[in-house]
Tab-separated table of C-alpha atoms and ligand atoms in Angstrom:
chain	number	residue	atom	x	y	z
A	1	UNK	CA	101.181	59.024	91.341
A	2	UNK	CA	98.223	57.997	89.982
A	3	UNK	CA	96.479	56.994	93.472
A	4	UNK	CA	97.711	60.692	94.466
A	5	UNK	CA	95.609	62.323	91.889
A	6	UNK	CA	92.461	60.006	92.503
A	7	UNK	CA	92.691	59.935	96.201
A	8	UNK	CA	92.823	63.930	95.942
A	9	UNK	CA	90.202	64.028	93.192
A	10	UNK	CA	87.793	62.050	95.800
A	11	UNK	CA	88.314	64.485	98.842
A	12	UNK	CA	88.088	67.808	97.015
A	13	UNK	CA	84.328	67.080	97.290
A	14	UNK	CA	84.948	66.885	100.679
A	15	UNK	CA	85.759	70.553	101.465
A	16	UNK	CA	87.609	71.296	103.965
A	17	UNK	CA	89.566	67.595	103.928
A	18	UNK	CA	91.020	68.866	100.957
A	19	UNK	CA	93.990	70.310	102.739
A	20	UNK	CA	94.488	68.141	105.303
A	21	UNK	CA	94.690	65.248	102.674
A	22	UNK	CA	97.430	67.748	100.905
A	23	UNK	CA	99.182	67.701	104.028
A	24	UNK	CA	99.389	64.073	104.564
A	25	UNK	CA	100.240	63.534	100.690
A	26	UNK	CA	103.212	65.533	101.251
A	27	UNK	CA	104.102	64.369	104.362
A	28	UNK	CA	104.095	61.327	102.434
A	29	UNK	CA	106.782	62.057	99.396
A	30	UNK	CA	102.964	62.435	97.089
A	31	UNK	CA	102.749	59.139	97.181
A	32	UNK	CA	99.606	57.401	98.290
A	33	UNK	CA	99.578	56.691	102.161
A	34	UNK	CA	99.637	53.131	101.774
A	35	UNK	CA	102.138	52.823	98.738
A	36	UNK	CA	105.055	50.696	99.723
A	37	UNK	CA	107.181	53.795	97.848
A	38	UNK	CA	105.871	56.453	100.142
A	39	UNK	CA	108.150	55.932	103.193
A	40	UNK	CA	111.598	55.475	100.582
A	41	UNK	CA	110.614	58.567	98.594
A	42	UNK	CA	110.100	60.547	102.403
A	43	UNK	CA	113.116	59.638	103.370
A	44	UNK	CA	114.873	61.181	100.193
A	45	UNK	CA	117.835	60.524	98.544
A	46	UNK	CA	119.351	56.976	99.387
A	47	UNK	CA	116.656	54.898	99.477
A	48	UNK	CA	116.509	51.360	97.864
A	49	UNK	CA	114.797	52.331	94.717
A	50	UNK	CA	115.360	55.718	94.785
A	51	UNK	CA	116.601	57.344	91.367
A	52	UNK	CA	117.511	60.923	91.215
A	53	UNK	CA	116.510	62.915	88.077
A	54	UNK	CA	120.368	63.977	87.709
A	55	UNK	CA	122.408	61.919	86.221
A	56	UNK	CA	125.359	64.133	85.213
A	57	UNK	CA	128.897	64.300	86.979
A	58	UNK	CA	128.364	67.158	89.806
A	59	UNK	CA	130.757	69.854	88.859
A	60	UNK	CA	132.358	69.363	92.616
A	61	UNK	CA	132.892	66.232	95.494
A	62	UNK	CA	131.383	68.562	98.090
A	63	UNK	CA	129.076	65.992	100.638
A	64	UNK	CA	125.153	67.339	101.295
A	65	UNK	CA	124.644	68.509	105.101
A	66	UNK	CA	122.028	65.965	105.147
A	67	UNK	CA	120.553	63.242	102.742
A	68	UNK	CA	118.153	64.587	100.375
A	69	UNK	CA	119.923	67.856	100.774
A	70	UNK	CA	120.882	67.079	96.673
A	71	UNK	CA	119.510	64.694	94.182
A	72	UNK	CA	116.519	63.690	96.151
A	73	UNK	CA	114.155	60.857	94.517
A	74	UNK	CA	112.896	61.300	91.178
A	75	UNK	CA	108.891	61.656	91.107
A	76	UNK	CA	106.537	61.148	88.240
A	77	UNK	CA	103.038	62.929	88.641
A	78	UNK	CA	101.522	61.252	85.478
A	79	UNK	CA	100.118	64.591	84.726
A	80	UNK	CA	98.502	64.776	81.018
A	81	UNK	CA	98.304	68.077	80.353
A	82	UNK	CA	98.747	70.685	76.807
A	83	UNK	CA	101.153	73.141	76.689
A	84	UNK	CA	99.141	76.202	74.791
A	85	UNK	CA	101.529	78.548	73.093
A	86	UNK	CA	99.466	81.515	74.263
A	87	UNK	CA	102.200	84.452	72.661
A	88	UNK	CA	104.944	84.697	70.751
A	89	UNK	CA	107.253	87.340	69.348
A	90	UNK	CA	108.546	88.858	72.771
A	91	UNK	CA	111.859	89.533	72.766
A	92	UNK	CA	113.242	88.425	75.841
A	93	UNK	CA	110.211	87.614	78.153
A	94	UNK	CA	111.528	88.431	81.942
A	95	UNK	CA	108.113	88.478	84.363
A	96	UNK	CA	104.974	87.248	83.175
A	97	UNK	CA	101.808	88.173	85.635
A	98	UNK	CA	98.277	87.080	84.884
A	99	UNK	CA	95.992	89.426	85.357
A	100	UNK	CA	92.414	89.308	86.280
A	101	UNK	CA	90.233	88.349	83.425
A	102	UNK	CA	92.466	86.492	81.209
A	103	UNK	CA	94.975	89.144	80.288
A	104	UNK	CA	98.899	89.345	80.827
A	105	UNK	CA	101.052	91.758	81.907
A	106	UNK	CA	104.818	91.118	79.935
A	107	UNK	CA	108.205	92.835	80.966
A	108	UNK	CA	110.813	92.326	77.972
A	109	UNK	CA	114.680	92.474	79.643
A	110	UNK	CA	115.259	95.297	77.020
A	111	UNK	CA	113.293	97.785	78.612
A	112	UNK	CA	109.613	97.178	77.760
A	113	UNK	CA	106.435	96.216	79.449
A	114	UNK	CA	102.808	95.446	77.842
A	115	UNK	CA	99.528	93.905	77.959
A	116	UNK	CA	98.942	90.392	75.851
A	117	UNK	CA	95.821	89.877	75.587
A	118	UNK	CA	93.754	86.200	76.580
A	119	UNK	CA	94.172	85.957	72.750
A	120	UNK	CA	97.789	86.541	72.315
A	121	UNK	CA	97.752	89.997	70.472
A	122	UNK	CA	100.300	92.022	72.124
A	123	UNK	CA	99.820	95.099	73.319
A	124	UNK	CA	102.318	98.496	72.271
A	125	UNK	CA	104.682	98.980	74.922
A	126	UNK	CA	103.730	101.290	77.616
A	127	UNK	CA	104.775	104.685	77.820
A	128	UNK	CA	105.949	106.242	80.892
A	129	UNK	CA	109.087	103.909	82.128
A	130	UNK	CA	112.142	104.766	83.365
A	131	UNK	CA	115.325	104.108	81.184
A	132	UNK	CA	116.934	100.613	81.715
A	133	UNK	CA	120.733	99.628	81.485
A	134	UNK	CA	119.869	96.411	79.781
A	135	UNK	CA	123.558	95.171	79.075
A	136	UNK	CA	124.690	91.740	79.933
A	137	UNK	CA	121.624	90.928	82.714
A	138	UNK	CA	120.643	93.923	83.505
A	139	UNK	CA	117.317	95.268	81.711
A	140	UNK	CA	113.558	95.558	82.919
A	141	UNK	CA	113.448	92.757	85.184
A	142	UNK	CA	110.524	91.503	86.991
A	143	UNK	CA	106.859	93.019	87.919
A	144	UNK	CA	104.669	92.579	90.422
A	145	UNK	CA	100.810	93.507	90.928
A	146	UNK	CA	99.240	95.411	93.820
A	147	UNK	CA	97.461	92.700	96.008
A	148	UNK	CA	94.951	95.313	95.706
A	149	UNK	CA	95.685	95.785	91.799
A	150	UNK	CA	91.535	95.413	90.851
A	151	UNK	CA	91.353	98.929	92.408
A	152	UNK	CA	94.190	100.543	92.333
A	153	UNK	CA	95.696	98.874	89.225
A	154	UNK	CA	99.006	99.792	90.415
A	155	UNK	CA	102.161	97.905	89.524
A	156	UNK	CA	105.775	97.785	90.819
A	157	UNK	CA	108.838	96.646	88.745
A	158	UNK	CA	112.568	95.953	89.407
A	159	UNK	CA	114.907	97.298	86.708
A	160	UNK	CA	118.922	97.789	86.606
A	161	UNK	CA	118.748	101.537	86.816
A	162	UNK	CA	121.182	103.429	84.828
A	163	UNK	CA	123.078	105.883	87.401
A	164	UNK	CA	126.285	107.846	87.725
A	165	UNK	CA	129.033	105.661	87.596
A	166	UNK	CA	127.249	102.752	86.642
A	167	UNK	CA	124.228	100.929	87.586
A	168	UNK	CA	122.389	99.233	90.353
A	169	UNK	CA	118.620	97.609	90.530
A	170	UNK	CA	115.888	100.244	91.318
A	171	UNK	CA	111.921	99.365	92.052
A	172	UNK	CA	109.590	101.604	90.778
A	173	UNK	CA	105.965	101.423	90.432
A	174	UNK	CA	103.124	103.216	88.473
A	175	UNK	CA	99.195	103.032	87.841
A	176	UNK	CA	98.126	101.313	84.642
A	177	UNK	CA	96.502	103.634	82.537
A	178	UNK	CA	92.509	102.432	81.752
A	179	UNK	CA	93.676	102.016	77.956
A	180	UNK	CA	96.548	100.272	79.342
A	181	UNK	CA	98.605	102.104	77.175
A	182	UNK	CA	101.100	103.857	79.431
A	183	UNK	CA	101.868	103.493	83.137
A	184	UNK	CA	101.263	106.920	85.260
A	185	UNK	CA	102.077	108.554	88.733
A	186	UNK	CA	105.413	106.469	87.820
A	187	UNK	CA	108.137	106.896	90.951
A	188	UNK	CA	111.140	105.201	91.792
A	189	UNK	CA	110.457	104.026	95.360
A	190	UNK	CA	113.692	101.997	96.237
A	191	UNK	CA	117.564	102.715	94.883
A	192	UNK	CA	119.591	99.357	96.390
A	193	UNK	CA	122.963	100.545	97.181
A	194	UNK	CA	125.797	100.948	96.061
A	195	UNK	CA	125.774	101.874	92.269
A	196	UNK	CA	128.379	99.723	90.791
A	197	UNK	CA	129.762	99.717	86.744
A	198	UNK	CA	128.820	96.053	85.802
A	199	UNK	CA	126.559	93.664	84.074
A	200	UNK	CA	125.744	90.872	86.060
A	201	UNK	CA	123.841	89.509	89.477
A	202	UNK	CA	121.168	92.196	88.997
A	203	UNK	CA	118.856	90.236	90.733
A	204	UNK	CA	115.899	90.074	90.894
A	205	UNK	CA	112.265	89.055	91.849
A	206	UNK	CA	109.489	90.928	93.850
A	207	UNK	CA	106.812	89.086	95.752
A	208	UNK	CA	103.973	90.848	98.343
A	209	UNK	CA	104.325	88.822	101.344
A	210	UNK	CA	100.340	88.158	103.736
A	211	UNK	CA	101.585	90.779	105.569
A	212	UNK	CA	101.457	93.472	102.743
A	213	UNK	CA	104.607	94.164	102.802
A	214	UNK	CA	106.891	94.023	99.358
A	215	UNK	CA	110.040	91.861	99.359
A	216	UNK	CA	112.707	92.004	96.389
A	217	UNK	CA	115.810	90.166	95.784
A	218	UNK	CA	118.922	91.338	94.679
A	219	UNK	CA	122.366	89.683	93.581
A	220	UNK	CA	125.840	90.500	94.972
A	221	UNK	CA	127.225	91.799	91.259
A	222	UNK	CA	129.521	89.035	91.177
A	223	UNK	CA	132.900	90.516	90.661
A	224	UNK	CA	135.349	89.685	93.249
A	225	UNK	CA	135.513	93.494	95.018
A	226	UNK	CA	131.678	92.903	95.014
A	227	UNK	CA	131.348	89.489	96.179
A	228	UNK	CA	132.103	90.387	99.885
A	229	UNK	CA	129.414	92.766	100.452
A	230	UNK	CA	127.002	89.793	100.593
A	231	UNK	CA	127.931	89.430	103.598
A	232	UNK	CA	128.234	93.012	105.209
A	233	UNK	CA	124.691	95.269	106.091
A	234	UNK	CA	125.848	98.315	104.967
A	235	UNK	CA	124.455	97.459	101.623
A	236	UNK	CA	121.410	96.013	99.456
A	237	UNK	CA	124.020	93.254	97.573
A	238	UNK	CA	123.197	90.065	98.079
A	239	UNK	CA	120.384	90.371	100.155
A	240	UNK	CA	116.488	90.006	100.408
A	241	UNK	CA	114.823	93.420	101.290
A	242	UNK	CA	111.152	93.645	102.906
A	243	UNK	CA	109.935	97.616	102.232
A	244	UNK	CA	106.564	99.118	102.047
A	245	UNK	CA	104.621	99.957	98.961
A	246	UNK	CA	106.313	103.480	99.579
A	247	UNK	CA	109.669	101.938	99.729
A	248	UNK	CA	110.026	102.643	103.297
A	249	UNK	CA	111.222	100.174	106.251
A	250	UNK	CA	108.652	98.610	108.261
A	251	UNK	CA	109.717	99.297	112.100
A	252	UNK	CA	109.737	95.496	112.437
A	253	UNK	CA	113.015	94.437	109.768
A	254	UNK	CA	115.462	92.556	111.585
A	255	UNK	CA	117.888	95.202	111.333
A	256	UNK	CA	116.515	98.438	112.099
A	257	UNK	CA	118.315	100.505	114.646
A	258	UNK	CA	121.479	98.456	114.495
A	259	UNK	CA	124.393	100.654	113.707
A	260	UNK	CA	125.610	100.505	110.161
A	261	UNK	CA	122.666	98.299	108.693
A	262	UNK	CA	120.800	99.285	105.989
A	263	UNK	CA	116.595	99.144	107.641
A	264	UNK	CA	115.427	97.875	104.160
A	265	UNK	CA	117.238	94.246	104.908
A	266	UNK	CA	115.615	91.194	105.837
A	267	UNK	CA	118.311	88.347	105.321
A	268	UNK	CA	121.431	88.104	103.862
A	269	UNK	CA	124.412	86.114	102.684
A	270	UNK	CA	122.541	85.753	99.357
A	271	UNK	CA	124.291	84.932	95.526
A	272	UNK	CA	122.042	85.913	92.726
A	273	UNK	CA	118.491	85.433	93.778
A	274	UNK	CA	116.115	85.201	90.796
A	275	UNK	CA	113.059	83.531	92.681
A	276	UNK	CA	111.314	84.584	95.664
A	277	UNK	CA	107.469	82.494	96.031
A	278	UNK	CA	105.624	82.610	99.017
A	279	UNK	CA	103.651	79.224	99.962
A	280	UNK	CA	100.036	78.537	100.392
A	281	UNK	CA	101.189	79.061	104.442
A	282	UNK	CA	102.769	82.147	103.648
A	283	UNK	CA	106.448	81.565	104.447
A	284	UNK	CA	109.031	82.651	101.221
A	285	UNK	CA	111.192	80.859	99.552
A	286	UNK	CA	114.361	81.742	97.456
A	287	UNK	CA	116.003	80.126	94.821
A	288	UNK	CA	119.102	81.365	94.088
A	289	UNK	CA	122.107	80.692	91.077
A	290	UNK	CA	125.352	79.363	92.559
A	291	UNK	CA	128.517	79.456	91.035
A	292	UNK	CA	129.637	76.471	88.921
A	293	UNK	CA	127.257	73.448	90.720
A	294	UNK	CA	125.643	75.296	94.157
A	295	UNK	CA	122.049	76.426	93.225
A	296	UNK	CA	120.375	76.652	96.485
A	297	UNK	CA	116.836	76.501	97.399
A	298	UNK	CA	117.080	78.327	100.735
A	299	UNK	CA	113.636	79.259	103.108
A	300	UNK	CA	113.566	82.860	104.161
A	301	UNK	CA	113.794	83.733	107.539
A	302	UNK	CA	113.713	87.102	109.005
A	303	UNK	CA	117.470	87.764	109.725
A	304	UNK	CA	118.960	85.049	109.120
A	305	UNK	CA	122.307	84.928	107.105
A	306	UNK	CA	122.718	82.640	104.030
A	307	UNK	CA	125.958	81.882	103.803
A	308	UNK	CA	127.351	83.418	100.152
A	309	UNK	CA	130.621	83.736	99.836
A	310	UNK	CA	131.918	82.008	103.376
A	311	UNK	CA	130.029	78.348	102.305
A	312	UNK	CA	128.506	76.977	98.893
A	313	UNK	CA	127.830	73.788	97.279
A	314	UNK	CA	129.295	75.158	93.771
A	315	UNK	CA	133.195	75.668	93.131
A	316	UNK	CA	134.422	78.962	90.630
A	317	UNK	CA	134.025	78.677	87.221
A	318	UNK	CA	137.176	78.203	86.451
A	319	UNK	CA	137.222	74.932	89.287
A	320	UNK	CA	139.152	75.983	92.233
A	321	UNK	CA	136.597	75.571	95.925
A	322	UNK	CA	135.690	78.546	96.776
A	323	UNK	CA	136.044	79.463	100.919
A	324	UNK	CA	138.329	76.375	100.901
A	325	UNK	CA	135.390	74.294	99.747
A	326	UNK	CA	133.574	74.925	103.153
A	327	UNK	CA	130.043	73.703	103.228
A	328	UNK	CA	128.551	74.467	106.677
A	329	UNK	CA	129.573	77.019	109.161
A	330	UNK	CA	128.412	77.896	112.568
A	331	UNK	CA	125.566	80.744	112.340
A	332	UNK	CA	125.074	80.227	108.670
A	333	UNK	CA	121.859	78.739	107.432
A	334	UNK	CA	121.791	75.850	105.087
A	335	UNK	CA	120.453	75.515	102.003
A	336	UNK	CA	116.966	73.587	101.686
A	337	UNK	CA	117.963	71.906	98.550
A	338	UNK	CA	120.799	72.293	96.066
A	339	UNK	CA	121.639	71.457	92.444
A	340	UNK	CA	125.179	70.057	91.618
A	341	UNK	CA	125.417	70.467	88.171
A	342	UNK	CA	123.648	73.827	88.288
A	343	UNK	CA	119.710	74.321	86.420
A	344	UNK	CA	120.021	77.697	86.338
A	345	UNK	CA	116.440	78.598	88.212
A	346	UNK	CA	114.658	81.621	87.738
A	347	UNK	CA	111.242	82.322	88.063
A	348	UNK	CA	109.115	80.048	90.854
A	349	UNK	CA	105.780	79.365	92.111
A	350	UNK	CA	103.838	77.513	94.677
A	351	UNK	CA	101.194	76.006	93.119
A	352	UNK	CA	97.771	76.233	95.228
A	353	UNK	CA	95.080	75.674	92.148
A	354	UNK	CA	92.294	73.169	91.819
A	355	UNK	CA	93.499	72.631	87.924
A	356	UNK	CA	96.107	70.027	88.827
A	357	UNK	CA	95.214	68.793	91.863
A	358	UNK	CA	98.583	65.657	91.738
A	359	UNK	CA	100.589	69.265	92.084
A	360	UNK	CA	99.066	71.191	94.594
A	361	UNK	CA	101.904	72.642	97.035
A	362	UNK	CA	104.352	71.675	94.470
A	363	UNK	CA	107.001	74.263	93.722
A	364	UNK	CA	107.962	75.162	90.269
A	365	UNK	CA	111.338	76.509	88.955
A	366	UNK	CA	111.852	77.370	85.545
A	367	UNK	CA	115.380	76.446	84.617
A	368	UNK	CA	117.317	78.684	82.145
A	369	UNK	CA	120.290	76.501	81.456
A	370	UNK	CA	118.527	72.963	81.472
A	371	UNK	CA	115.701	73.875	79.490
A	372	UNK	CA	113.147	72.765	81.894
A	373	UNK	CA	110.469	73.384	84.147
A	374	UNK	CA	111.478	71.411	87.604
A	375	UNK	CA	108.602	70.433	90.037
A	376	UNK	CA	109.891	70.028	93.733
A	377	UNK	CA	107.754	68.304	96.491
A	378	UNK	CA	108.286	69.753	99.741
A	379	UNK	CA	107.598	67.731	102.862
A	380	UNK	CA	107.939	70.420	105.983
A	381	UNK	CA	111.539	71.843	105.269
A	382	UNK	CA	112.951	68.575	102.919
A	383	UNK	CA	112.744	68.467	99.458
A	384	UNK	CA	111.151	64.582	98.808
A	385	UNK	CA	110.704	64.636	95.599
A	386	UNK	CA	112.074	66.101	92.155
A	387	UNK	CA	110.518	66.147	88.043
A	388	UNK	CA	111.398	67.687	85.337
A	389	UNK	CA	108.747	68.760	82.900
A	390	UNK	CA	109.125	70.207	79.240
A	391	UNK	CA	112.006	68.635	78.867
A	392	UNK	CA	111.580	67.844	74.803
A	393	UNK	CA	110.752	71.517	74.649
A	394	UNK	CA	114.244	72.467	75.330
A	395	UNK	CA	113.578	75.981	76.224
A	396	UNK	CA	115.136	78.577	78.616
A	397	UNK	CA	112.393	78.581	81.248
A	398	UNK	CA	112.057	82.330	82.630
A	399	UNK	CA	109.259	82.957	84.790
A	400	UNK	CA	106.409	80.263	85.810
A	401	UNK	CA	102.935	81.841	87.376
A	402	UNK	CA	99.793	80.973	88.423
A	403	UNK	CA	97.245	82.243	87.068
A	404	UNK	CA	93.340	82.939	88.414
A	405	UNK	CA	92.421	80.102	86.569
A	406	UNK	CA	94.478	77.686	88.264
A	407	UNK	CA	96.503	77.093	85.036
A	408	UNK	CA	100.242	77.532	85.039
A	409	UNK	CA	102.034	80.288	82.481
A	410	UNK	CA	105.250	80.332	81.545
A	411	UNK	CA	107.862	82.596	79.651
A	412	UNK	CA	110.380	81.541	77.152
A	413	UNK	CA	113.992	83.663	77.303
A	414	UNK	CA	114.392	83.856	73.497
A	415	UNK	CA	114.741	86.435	71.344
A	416	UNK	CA	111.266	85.305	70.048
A	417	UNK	CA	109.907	84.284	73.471
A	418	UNK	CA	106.905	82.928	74.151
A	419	UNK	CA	103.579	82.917	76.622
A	420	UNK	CA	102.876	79.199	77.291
A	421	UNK	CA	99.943	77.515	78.866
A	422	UNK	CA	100.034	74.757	80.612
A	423	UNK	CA	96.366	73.207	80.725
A	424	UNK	CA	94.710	69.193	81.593
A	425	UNK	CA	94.223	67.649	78.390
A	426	UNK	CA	90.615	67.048	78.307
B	1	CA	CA1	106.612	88.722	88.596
B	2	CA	CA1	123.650	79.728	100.757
């Protein structure tokens, strides 16, 4: 890994070679061109010396669709780098957003959202937020900035939304006050459907796609009435929605006009999706929380169904297969990658910065359950390579972002979470 980071330190001076070179490195696994590991680690899983990161008994004896599919090559970047405990004393970090010149903009799953400061002081809570229904997972979820947020300083949030008869996610969005001390012009803009009394799958993450357009993820609810309407259009459970910035549906979703579909849908067949990143080429990615085993990496195409509840890689929680332990089904799109004993992802970025340049086009998950931060290396549409990171930390990984200055920030789920950096050691 070492060659990766020198061979890419030596072309960044070259300009535009810079992402050509990317290319080829992960065409190549990240290994060097010429390394006698690169071709094993491209062709994943399998290979002679090729040792997973996972090492625990999968959960179920379901076979990948293809190799690599699960437990691809383990990868070591060699990275030397400080983590910076930026914050502390948030109570429940959910979203963490950079914002330009050095600040951060915090939503806490109980039902509050503030400005930390490059310095760590937080911020009071802003005023002017709808009330959240912040049992089990519900609670103020993620946030997302304007792409135009310098001048309009708007921001738009996903919350479980307290309603008649029970709850449901909700986006709203509002304009940060100049003394960032309350949001204003606050509206609702999207309502997914139906309202439902429970606590769990609430989604979600937002991400503004190149085309402008917002797309938000939401989970099925995951009790068993629920769990079918993954799979039906006439609702927003278990699916990926693309909207406009006034909640609307562009003319151009997938399902628009078809009788009985909900406009706001873009794909569906989805579990719990708590990460949606866009790549430096601009197609998203989900990563979604399977049952027991069956986290799925998944790439998001307009229309396309995903498969939950009719094929997984995870079995229920209390072990019996779930669809008759069917994998693959005509018409139902695969998963990218999976994890068999499950790491719980939520929060994920691409990472496009000049800061670490033995990670560029990486994708980081932060793991909940395995108390990690996993870096994938994505070759075209395989996974070639997998490391975990933070590992001694043994935190609950909630969000991971990248930040103007290239750096990497993550959030802590604790009761006493924490902003961390994650810098080059100089
Ligand atoms: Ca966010
Ligand atoms: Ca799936």
């Amino acid at each position: 890994m070492q060659t990766t980071g020198r061979a890419t330190a030596g072309a960044r001076a070259a300009g535009w070679t810079v992402t050509l070179l990317a290319l080829t490195l992960a065409a190549c696994g990240e290994q060097s061109a010429t390394s006698a590991m690169s071709a094993q680690a491209a062709e994943g899983a399998g290979a002679a010396d090729c040792k997973p990161v996972e090492t625990r008994e999968p959960n179920t004896q379901l076979k990948p669709a293809f190799a690599g599919q699960t437990r691809t090559c383990g990868v070591k970047s060699d990275v030397v780098f400080d983590v910076v405990v930026v914050a502390k004393g948030l109570e429940q970090p959910w979203s963490v957003e950079p914002l330009p010149g050095g600040d951060f903009l915090v939503t806490e799953k109980p039902g509050r959202m503030r400005v930390v400061a490059a310095d760590g002081k937080l911020g009071d809570p802003l005023t002017g937020l709808p009330k959240v229904d912040a049992r089990g997972q519900g609670g103020l979820l993620d946030a997302t900035l304007s792409p135009s947020f310098t001048t309009d300083r708007t921001i738009y949030w996903s919350f479980s939304e307290p309603r008649e008869g029970g709850n449901a996610t909700s986006i709203a969005r509002g304009v940060l006050s100049p003394d960032r001390k309350s949001l204003e012009q606050v509206r609702v803009i999207f309502q997914a459907q139906p309202t439902y009394d429970g606590d769990k799958h609430f989604g979600s993450r937002l991400a503004f796609g190149p085309d402008g357009m917002l797309y938000a993820t939401f989970g099925e609810r995951s009790d068993a009435p629920m769990r079918p309407l993954a799979q039906k259009l006439d609702n927003h459970m278990g699916k990926i929605i693309r909207i406009t910035t006034d909640g609307k549906a562009p003319s151009d979703n997938p399902f628009v006009g078809q009788a009985g579909a909900l406009p706001e849908i873009w794909t569906l067949g989805h579990r719990n999706v708590q990460a949606a990143a866009f790549d430096a080429r601009g197609q998203l990615w989900d990563i979604e929380h399977g049952p027991q085993g069956g986290d799925e990496l998944n790439k998001v195409v307009k229309g396309k169904n995903y498969g939950w509840a009719l094929i997984t890689y995870g079995e229920e929680y209390s072990g019996p297969p779930i669809a008759g332990g069917a994998t693959q089904r005509e018409g139902l799109e695969q998963p990218v990658y999976y994890w068999d004993p499950v790491i719980a992802p939520s929060g994920a970025q691409f990472y496009t910065g000049d800061a670490f340049p033995a990670w560029r086009d990486s994708l980081f998950v932060g793991s909940l359950k395995q108390m990690r931060l996993v870096r994938l290396v994505i070759a075209g549409d395989r996974v070639t390579g997998e490391e975990h990171l933070l590992v001694d930390r043994g935190q609950r990984i909630r969000d991971v972002r990248q930040g103007p200055d290239g750096l990497l920030y993550l959030v802590t789920d604790s009761t006493s979470g924490e902003i961390w950096k994650l810098a080059p050691r100089r």
